[in-house]
Amino acid sequence: MDINRETKELALSDSLLQWGQWQLLDSIIPTGGFAHSIGLEAAIQAQMVLGPEDLQSFVIHLLENTASLLLPFCVFYNNIT
């Protein structure tokens, strides 16, 4: 019985449970008609995306924001496995 491995498995299990709870409690969780547009439809309606250059900028900012949010969790998971 490897206590260190069991401790890591418990920590991972607790982390995943807590992550799921934060997702459910997040006030910006997408719901309704805009659930899968990642804000693009709203940006178009607000005239923030008017052409190809605006779309490119929107996608770049979306990827940067998503990476900055998720990358720490990916690094953490990689370090505990």
XYZ file of C-alpha atoms in Angstrom:
81
model
C 0.000 0.000 0.000
C 1.595 3.243 -1.165
C 0.433 6.019 1.174
C 1.947 8.744 -1.009
C -0.015 7.506 -4.027
C -3.242 7.309 -2.012
C -2.683 10.860 -0.763
C -2.214 12.102 -4.336
C -5.336 10.261 -5.490
C -7.393 11.761 -2.659
C -6.031 15.237 -3.402
C -6.913 14.834 -7.074
C -10.391 13.587 -6.223
C -10.965 16.530 -3.869
C -9.605 18.973 -6.455
C -11.895 17.647 -9.178
C -14.906 17.795 -6.878
C -14.094 21.366 -5.879
C -13.512 22.353 -9.532
C -16.937 20.973 -10.452
C -18.548 22.916 -7.624
C -16.888 26.156 -8.741
C -18.151 25.583 -12.280
C -21.714 25.211 -11.039
C -21.465 28.271 -8.791
C -19.846 30.479 -11.430
C -22.141 33.381 -12.286
C -20.929 33.476 -15.893
C -21.723 29.840 -16.679
C -23.283 29.924 -20.152
C -26.993 29.176 -20.345
C -29.745 29.793 -22.853
C -29.329 30.756 -26.482
C -25.763 32.006 -26.120
C -24.520 28.831 -24.436
C -22.315 27.672 -27.298
C -21.355 30.884 -29.117
C -18.732 31.805 -26.491
C -20.018 35.382 -26.561
C -19.627 35.864 -30.311
C -23.352 36.375 -30.906
C -23.499 38.971 -28.145
C -20.394 40.708 -29.507
C -21.976 40.875 -32.966
C -25.227 42.264 -31.534
C -23.236 44.875 -29.597
C -21.411 45.738 -32.849
C -18.067 44.802 -31.350
C -17.433 42.333 -34.192
C -18.143 43.947 -37.551
C -15.771 42.194 -39.945
C -12.949 39.688 -40.405
C -10.387 41.771 -38.482
C -12.731 42.112 -35.509
C -13.452 38.378 -35.617
C -9.737 37.586 -35.650
C -9.168 39.877 -32.666
C -12.146 38.316 -30.845
C -10.810 34.780 -31.358
C -7.271 35.738 -30.287
C -8.555 37.360 -27.090
C -10.825 34.382 -26.438
C -7.920 31.940 -26.762
C -5.644 34.072 -24.570
C -8.291 34.350 -21.848
C -9.163 30.662 -21.991
C -5.509 29.637 -21.827
C -4.770 31.953 -18.908
C -7.750 30.502 -17.028
C -7.173 26.812 -17.733
C -3.388 26.530 -18.001
C -2.735 26.702 -14.224
C -5.139 23.795 -13.690
C -3.453 21.765 -16.435
C -0.022 22.412 -14.905
C -1.313 21.494 -11.435
C -2.823 18.250 -12.702
C 0.363 17.400 -14.570
C 2.440 17.975 -11.428
C 0.341 15.702 -9.199
C 0.176 12.756 -11.585
